[in-house]
Coordinates of C-alpha atoms in Angstrom, one line a residue:
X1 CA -22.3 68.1 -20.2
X2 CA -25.5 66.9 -22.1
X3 CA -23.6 64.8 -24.4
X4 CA -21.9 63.0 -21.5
X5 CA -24.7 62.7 -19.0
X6 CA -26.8 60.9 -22.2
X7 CA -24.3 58.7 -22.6
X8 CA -23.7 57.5 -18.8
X9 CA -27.7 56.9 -18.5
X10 CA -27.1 54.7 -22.0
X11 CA -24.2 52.8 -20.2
X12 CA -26.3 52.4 -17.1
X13 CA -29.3 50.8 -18.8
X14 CA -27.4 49.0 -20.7
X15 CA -25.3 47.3 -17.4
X16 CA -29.3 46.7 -15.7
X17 CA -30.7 45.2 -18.9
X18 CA -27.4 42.7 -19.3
X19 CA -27.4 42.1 -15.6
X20 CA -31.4 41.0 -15.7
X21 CA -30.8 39.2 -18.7
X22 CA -27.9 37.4 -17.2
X23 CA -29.6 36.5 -14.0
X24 CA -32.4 35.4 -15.6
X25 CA -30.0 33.3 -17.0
X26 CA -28.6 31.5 -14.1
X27 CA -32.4 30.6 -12.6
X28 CA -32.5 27.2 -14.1
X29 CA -35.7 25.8 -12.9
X30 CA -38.6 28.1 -12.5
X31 CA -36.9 30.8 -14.1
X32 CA -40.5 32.6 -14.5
X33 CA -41.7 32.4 -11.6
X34 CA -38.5 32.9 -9.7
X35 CA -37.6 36.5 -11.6
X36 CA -41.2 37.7 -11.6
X37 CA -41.0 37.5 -7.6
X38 CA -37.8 39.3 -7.5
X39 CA -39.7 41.8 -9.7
X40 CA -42.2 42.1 -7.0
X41 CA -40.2 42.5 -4.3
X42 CA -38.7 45.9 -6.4
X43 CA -41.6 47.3 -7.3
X44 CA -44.0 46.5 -4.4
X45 CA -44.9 49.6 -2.4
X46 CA -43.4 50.2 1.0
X47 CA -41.6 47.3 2.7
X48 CA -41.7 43.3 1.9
X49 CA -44.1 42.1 5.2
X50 CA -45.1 38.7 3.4
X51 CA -44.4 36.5 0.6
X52 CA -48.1 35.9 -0.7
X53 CA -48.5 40.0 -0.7
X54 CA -46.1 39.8 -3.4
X55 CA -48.0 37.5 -5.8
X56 CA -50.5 40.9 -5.7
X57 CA -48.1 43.2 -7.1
X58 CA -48.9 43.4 -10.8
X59 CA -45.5 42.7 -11.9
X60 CA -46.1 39.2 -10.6
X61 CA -48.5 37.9 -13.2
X62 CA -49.0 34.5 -11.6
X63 CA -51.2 33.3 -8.6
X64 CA -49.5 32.8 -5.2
X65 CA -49.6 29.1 -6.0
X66 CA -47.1 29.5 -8.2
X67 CA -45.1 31.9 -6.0
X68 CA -44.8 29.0 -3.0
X69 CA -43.8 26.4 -6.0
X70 CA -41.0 28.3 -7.6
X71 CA -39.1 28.9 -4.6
X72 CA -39.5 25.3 -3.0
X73 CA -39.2 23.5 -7.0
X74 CA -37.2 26.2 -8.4
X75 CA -33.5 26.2 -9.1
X76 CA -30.5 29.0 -8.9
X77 CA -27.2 28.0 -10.2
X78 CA -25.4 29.5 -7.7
X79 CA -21.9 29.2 -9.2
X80 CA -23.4 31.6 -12.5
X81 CA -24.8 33.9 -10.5
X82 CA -21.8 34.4 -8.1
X83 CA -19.6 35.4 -11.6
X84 CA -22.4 37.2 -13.2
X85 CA -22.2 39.6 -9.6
X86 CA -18.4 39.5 -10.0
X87 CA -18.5 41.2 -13.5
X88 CA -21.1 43.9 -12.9
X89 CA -19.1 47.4 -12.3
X90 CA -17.8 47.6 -8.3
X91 CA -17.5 50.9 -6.4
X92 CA -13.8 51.6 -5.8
X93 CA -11.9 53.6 -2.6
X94 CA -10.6 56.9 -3.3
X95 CA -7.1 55.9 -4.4
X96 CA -9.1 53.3 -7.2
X97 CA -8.6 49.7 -5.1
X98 CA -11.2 47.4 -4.3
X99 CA -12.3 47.1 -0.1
X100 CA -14.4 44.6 0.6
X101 CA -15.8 43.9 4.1
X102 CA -17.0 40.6 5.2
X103 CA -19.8 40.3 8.0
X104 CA -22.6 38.2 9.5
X105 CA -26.0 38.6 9.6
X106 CA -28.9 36.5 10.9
X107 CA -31.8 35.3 9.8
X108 CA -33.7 34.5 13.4
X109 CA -35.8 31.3 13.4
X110 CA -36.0 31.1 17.4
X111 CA -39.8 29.3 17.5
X112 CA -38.9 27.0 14.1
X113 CA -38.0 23.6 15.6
X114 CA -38.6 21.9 12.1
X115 CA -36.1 23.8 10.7
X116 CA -32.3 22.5 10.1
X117 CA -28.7 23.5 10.2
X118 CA -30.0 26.3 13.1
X119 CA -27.3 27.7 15.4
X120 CA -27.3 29.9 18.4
X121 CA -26.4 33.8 16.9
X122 CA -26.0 36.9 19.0
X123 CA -28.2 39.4 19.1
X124 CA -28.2 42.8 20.1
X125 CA -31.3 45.5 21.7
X126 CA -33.7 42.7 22.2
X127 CA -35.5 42.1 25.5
X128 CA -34.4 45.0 27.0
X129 CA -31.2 45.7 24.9
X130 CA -29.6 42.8 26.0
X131 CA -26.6 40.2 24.5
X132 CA -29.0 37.1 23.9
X133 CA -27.9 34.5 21.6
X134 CA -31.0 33.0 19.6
X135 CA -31.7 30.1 17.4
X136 CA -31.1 31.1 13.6
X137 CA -29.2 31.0 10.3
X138 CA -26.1 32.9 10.2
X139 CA -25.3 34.1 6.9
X140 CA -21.4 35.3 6.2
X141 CA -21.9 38.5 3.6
X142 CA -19.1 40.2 1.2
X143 CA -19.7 43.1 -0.4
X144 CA -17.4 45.8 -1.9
X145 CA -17.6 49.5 -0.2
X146 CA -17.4 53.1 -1.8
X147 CA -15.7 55.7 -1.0
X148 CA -17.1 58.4 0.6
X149 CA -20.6 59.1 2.9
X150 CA -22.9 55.8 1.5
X151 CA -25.1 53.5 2.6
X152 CA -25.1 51.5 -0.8
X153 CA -22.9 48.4 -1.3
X154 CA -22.4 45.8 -3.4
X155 CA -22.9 42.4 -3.0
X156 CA -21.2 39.8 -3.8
X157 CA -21.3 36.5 -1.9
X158 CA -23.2 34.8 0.5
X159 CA -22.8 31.6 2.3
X160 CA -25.1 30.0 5.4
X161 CA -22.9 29.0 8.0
X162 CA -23.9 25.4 9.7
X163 CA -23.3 24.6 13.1
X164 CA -19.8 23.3 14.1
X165 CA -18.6 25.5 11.6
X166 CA -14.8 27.1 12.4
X167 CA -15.7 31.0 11.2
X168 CA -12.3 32.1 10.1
X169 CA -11.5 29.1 8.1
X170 CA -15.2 30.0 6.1
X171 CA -14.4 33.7 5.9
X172 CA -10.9 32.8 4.7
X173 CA -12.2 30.2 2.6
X174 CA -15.5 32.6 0.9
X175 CA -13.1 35.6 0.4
X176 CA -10.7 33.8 -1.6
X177 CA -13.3 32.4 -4.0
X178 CA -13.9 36.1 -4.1
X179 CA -11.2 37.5 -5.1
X180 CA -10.7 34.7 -7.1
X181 CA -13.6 35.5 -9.1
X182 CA -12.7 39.3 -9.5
X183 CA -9.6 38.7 -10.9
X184 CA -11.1 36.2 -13.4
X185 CA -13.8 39.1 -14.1
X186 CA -11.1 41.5 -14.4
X187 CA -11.8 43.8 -11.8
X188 CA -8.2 43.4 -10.5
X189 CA -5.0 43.0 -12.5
X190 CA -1.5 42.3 -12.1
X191 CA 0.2 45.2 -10.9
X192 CA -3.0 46.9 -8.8
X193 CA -3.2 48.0 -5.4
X194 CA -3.9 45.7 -3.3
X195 CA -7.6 44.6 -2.7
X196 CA -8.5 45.4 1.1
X197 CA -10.4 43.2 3.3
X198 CA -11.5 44.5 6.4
X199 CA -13.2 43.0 9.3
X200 CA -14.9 44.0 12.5
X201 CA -14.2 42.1 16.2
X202 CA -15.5 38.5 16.5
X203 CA -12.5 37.8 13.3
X204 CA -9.3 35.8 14.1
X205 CA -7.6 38.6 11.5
X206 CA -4.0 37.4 11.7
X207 CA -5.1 33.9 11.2
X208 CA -7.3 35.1 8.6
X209 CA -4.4 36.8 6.9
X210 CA -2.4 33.7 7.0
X211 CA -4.8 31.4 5.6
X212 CA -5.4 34.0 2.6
X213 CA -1.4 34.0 2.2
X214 CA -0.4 34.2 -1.4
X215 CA -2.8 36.5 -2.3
X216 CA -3.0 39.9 -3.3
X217 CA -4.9 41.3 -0.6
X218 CA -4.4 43.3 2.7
X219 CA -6.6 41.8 6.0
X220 CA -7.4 45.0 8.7
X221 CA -9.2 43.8 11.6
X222 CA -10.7 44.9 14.5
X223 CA -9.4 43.5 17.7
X224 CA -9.8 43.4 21.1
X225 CA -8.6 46.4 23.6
X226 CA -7.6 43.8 26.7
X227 CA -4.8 42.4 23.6
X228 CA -1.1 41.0 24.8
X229 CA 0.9 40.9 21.5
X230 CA 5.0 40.4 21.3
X231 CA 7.1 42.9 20.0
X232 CA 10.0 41.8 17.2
X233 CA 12.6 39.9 18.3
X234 CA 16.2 41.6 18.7
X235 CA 19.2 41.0 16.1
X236 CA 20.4 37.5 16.5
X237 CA 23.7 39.4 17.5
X238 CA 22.3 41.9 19.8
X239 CA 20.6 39.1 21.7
X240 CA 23.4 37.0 21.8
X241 CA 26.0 39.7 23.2
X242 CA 22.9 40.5 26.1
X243 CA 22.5 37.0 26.7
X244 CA 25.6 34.6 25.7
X245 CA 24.6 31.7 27.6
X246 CA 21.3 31.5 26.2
X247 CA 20.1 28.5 24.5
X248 CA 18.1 29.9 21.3
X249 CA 17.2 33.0 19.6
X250 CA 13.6 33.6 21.0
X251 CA 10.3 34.2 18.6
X252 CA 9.3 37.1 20.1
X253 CA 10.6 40.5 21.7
X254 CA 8.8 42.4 24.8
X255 CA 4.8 42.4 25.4
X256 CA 2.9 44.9 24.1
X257 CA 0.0 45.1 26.3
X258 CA -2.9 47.3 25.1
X259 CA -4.4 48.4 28.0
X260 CA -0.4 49.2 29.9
X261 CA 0.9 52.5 27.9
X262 CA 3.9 51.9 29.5
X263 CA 4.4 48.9 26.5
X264 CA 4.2 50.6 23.6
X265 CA 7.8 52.2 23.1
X266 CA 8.1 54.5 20.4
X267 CA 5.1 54.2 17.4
X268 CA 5.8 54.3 13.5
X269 CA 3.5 56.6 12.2
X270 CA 1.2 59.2 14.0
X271 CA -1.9 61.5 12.4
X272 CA -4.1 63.6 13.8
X273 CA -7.7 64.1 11.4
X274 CA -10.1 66.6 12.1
X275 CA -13.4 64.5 10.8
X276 CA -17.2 66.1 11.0
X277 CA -18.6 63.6 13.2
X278 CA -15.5 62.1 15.4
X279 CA -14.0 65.7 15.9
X280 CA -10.4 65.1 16.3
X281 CA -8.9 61.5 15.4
X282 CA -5.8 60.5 16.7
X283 CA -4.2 57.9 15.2
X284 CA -0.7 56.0 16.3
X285 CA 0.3 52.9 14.6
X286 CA 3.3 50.2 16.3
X287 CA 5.5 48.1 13.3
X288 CA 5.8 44.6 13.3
X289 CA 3.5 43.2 16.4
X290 CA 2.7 39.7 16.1
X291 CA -0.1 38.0 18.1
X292 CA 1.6 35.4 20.8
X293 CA 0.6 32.0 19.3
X294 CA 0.0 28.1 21.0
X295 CA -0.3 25.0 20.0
X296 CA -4.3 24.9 21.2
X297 CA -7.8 25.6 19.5
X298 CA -7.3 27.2 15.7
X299 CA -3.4 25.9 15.7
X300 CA -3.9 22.5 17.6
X301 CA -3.5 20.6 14.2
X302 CA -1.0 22.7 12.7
X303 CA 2.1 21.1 11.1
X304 CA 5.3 22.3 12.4
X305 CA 6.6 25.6 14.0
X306 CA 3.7 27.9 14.5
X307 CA 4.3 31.2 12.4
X308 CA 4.9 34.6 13.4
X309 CA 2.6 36.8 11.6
X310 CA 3.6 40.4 11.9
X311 CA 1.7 43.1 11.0
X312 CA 0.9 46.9 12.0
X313 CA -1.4 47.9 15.2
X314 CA -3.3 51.2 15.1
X315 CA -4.9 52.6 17.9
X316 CA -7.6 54.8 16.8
X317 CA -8.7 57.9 19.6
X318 CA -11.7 60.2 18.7
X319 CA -12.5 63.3 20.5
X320 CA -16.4 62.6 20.7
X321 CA -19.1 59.8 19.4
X322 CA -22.0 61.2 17.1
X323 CA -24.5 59.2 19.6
X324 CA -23.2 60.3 22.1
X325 CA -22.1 57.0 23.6
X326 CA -18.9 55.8 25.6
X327 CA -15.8 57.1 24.0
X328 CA -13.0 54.1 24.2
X329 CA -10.2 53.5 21.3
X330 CA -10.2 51.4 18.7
X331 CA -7.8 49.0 18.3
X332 CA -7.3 47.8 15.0
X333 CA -4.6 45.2 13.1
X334 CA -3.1 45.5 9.9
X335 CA -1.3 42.5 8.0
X336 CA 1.2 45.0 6.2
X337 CA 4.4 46.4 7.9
X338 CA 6.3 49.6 7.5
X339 CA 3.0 51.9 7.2
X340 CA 3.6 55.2 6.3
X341 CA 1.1 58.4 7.9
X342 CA -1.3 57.6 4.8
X343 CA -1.4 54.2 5.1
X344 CA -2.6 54.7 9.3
X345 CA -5.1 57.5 7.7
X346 CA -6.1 54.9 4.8
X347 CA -6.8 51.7 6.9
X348 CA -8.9 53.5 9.8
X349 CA -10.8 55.8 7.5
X350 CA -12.1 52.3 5.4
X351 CA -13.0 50.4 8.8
X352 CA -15.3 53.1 9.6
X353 CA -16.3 52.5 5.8
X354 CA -16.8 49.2 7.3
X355 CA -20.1 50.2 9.0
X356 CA -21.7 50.7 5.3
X357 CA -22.6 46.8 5.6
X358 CA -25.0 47.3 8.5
X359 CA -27.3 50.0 6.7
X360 CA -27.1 46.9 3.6
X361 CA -28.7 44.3 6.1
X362 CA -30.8 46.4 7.4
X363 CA -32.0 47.3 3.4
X364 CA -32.5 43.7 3.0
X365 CA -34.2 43.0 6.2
X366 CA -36.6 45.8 6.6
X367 CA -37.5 46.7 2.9
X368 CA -36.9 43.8 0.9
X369 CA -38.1 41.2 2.8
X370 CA -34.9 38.9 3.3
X371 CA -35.8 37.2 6.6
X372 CA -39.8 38.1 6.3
X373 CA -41.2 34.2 4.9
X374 CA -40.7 31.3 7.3
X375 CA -39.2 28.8 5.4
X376 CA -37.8 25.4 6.0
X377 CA -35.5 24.2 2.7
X378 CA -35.6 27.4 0.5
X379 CA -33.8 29.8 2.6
X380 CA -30.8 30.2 0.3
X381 CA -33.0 30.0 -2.5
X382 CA -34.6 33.4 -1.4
X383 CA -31.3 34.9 -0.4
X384 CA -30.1 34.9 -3.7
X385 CA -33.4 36.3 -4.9
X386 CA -32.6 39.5 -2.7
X387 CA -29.2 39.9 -3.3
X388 CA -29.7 39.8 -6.9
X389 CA -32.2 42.7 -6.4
X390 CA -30.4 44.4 -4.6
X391 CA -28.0 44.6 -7.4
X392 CA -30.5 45.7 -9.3
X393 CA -31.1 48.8 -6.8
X394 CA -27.3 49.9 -7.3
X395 CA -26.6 49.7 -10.6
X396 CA -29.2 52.1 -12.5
X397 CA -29.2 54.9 -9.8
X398 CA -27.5 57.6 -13.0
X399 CA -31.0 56.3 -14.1
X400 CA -33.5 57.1 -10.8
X401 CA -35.7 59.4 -10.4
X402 CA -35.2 61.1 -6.8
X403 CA -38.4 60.5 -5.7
X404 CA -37.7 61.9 -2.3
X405 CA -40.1 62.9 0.7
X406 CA -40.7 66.4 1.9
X407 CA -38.3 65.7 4.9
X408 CA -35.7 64.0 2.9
X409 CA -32.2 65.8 1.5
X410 CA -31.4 66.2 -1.6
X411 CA -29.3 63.7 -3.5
X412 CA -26.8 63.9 -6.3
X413 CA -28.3 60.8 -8.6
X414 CA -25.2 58.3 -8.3
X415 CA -25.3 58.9 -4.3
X416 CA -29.4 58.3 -4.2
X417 CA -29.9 55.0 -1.6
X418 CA -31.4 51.8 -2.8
X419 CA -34.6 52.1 -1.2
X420 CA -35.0 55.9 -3.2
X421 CA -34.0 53.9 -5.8
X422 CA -36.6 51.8 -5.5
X423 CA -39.9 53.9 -5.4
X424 CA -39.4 54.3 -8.9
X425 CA -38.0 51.1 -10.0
X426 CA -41.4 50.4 -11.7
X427 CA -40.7 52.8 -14.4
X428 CA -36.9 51.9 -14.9
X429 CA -38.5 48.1 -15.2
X430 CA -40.5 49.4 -18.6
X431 CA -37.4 50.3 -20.0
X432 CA -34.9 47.6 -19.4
X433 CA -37.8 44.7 -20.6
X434 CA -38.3 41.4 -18.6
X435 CA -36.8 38.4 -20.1
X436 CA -40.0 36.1 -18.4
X437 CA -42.8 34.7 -20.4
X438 CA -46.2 35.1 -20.1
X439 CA -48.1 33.0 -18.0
X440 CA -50.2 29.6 -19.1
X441 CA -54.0 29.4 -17.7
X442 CA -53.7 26.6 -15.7
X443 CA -55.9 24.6 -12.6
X444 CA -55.5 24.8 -9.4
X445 CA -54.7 21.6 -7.5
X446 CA -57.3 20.1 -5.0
X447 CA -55.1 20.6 -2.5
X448 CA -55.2 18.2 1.1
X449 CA -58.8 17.8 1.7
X450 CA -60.7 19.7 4.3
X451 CA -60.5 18.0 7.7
X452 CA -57.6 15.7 7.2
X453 CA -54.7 15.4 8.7
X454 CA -50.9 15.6 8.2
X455 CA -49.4 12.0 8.0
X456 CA -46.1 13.1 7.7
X457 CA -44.8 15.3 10.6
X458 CA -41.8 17.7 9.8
X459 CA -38.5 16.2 11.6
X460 CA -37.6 18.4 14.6
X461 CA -33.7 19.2 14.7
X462 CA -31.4 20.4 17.5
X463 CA -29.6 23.9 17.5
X464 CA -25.9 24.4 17.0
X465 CA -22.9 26.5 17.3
X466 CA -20.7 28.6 14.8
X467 CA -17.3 28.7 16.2
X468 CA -15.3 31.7 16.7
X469 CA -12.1 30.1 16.9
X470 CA -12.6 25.6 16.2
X471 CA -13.2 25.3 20.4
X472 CA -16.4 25.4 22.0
X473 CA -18.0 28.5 22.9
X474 CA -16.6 30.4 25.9
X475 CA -18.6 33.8 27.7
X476 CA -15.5 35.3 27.6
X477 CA -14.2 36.3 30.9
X478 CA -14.5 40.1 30.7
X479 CA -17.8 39.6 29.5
X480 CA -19.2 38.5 33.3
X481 CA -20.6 40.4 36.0
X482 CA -17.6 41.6 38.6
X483 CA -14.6 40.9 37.0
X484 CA -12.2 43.4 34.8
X485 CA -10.8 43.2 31.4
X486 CA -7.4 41.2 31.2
X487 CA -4.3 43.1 31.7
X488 CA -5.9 47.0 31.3
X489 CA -4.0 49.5 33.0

C-alpha cells in the first residue's frame, strides 16, 4: 500500500510540474509576470479581494506596476493552452465515459459604461431575490464532472459571449472544438462510450444535438415543464388503412403535453431510486418524442424539410428537496432512443452531477478572484489566468495536505476541495519549481503628472443581448404576473 501510494504522489507531481511548465509555455508575452500572478492568486491567504493585493504576496516578486502591465501587454496563446487543458488527466463517470456540462456564468460590469461587448445577463437573489437582468460579460464554461459527491471539476474551455450572439449555435460550436480536442489528446477513442453533454434549462437541447450531429456524443437537457412535443408517427400502412383518403404520411404522431397526464400513453422504462437527499426518485422515460418544429426564429434559414429529431423524455419525481423548497418534476430530454432502466437511472443521476459547475463558479468568483479587478480590454486575459489555476488546484490533491478547520469533515485526499487544496498550495509550489525568472531592478515611470488631466476619454458603448434562440428577447409568457403556464393540467 506504501509502494503504491509513493508512486501515485510521484505521478501527481509529476502531471503539476508538466502542466506549470506547459502553461508557462503558452504565455507568450509577459510570461513572468503573467505566471507569477497566477502564483499569487494560489498562494495568497483567504480570498482574492484585489489585483494590487496580489503583487504583496511573496510569490509575486515584482512591484504592482508590473502586475497592471502584464495583464494589459501580456499575451496567452489561447489555442496552446486550450490543448495543454485537454491532455491533463479528466475525472471520468462511474461506468469510465467522459460528461461534460456546459454553463454560463457572468462577470457583472453594471456601472462600467467604458467597457465593450456588455450584454444584459440574468441574475438571481439580488435586490430582494429578484430575476434582474444586469449589464455584464457572459462567459459560456465546459468542464468535465466526476463521479460521485464533488464540488471539483475540470475545466476546459471558455469563451465570452458578445451581444447578438445565437447561444446554441456557440455552445454547439465550443463543445465540438471540445471534444474535438479530446479525441486528438486521446482522452476518447474509437470504440468508447459515448461522451455525455448535459445541459441545464435556457439550452435549445434538440437543436443542440442536431448541430453536434456526427459526433460521438450524447446531448441531455433540461427542458421546460409547460412542453408540447409529438409522438412518432404511425406505420405508413397503419395510417393509410385509418385514413385512405389522406393526402400524405404526417411528421408527427399525437401531442404529448407535459403538464396533461392523460398524453403520455404507456412509458419505456421506469425506476424507482432511494437517494440520501431526494428520498425516493421516480423516474419514467417516453421513446421517440420529438419537439414540434417551424419554419421561424433558430430554423427560419434552414434549407429544406425541417428534421425530426427524436429522442427520449424523462420525467424525474423526488419525494422531498434537501432545502426544503417547492417540489415540482424535472423534465429532462435525451438525444438517444430505446433507453433501457439504466440508461433513465444514468442520464438523471449525471444532470444532478450537473449542479457540480455552480460550486466551480462560485470557487472562481469568491476565492480566486475571477470577476474581482475592473477591467476594460484584459478580461479574457485574466480568465485564462484562473482557469489555469484552477487546474492547478485539481490536479495535485493525492499531494495536499488536509489542512482543514476545526468544523470541517474529514476528507479522503483525492476528494479534498480546491480551496483545501489551496491553503497549502505554497508548499506543494516548493516542490514542483517555477519556470519564471528572476526579476531585473528596474525604474519606475514618471507616470501622468500631478494635476493634469485625461485628454483621451475612454469611448462609452451600449449594452446588448445574448440570444436564447437567434430572435429578440421575449419575458416569456408564464413568466408574468396573472397568467398560467401553457397547457398544464
Amino acid at each position: 500500500m506504501s509502494l503504491l501510494h509513493d508512486a501515485v504522489r510521484a505521478e501527481s507531481l509529476a502531471v503539476l510540474s508538466r502542466f506549470r511548465t506547459d502553461f508557462y509555455d503558452c504565455l507568450t508575452a509577459r510570461a513572468d509576470a503573467l505566471f507569477e500572478l497566477a502564483d499569487a492568486v494560489l498562494c495568497t491567504d483567504g480570498p482574492v479581494r484585489s489585483l494590487v493585493e496580489l503583487a504583496l504576496a511573496r510569490e509575486h516578486r515584482r512591484g504592482h506596476g508590473t502586475l497592471y502591465a502584464g495583464l494589459n501587454r501580456g499575451q496567452v496563446d489561447v489555442a496552446r493552452l486550450r490543448r495543454v487543458l485537454a491532455g491533463v488527466p479528466l475525472p471520468r463517470a462511474a461506468d469510465g465515459r467522459l460528461v461534460l456540462a456546459v454553463d454560463v456564468s457572468p462577470w457583472l460590469r453594471p456601472d462600467a459604461g467604458t467597457v465593450p461587448d456588455r450584454s444584459f445577463c440574468p441574475t438571481y437573489g439580488r435586490g430582494g431575490a429578484k430575476h434582474q437582468m444586469m449589464p455584464g460579460w457572459p462567459y459560456s464554461v465546459v468542464v468535465a464532472l466526476e463521479s460521485g459527491r464533488t464540488s471539483c471539476s475540470a475545466l476546459l474551455d471558455a469563451v465570452r459571449l458578445t451581444p447578438g450572439a445565437d447561444l446554441a449555435a456557440v455552445t454547439a460550436s465550443q463543445v465540438r472544438e471540445v471534444v474535438e480536442r479530446l479525441v486528438t489528446a486521446g482522452q476518447w477513442t474509437e470504440g468508447d462510450l459515448d461522451i455525455l453533454v448535459v445541459l441545464d434549462a435556457g439550452y435549445d437541447a434538440p437543436r443542440i444535438a442536431y448541430l453536434l450531429s456526427g459526433l460521438s456524443v450524447e446531448v441531455l437537457g433540461r427542458t421546460r415543464s409547460d412542453r408540447v412535443m409529438g409522438l412518432p408517427a404511425p406505420p405508413r400502412e397503419e395510417f393509410f388503412q385509418a385514413h385512405p383518403k389522406s393526402g400524405r404520411m404526417p411528421r408527427h404522431g399525437g401531442e404529448f403535453v407535459f403538464g396533461d397526464p392523460a398524453t403520455w400513453g404507456v412509458e419505456q422504462a421506469v425506476t424507482v431510486s432511494g437517494t440520501r437527499l431526494y428520498g425516493k426518485a421516480t423516474a419514467q422515460a417516453w421513446d421517440r418524442l420529438d419537439p414540434r418544429l417551424t419554419q421561424r426564429a433558430a430554423w427560419l434559414d434552414h434549407d429544406g424539410p425541417l428534421p425530426v429529431i427524436e429522442g427520449t423524455v424523462i420525467r424525474l419525481a423526488v419525494e422531498h428537496l434537501p432545502s426544503g423548497g417547492v417540489n415540482k418534476p424535472v423534465w429532462l430530454w435525451w438525444s438517444r432512443t430505446g433507453a433501457t432502466e439504466a440508461d433513465v437511472d444514468r442520464c438523471w443521476q449525471a444532470f444532478l452531477r450537473r449542479f457540480d459547475i455552480e460550486h466551480t463558479f462560485r470557487m472562481l468568483k469568491q476565492t480566486l478572484g475571477w470577476t474581482r479587478p475592473r477591467l476594460r480590454d484584459s478580461a479574457d486575459r485574466w480568465t485564462w489566468l484562473i482557469l489555469a489555476a484552477h487546474t492547478q488546484l485539481r490536479l495535485p490533491r493525492p499531494l495536499a495536505t488536509d489542512l482543514r478547520r476545526p468544523w470541517e469533515r474529514l476528507a479522503p485526499p483525492h476528494k479534498l476541495t480546491p480551496a483545501r487544496v489551496r491553503r497549502g498550495f505554497r508548499n506543494l509550489r516548493t516542490t514542483t519549481g517555477s519556470p519564471a525568472g528572476a526579476p531585473k531592478p528596474t525604474t519606475p515611470g514618471p507616470g501622468r503628472p500631478p494635476g493634469s488631466k485625461n485628454r483621451r476619454p475612454a469611448t462609452r458603448h451600449d449594452v446588448g443581448r445574448v440570444l436564447a434562440g437567434s430572435e429578440p428577447y421575449q419575458r416569456p409568457a408564464h413568466h408574468k404576473v396573472g397568467t398560467k403556464p401553457r397547457r398544464t393540467g
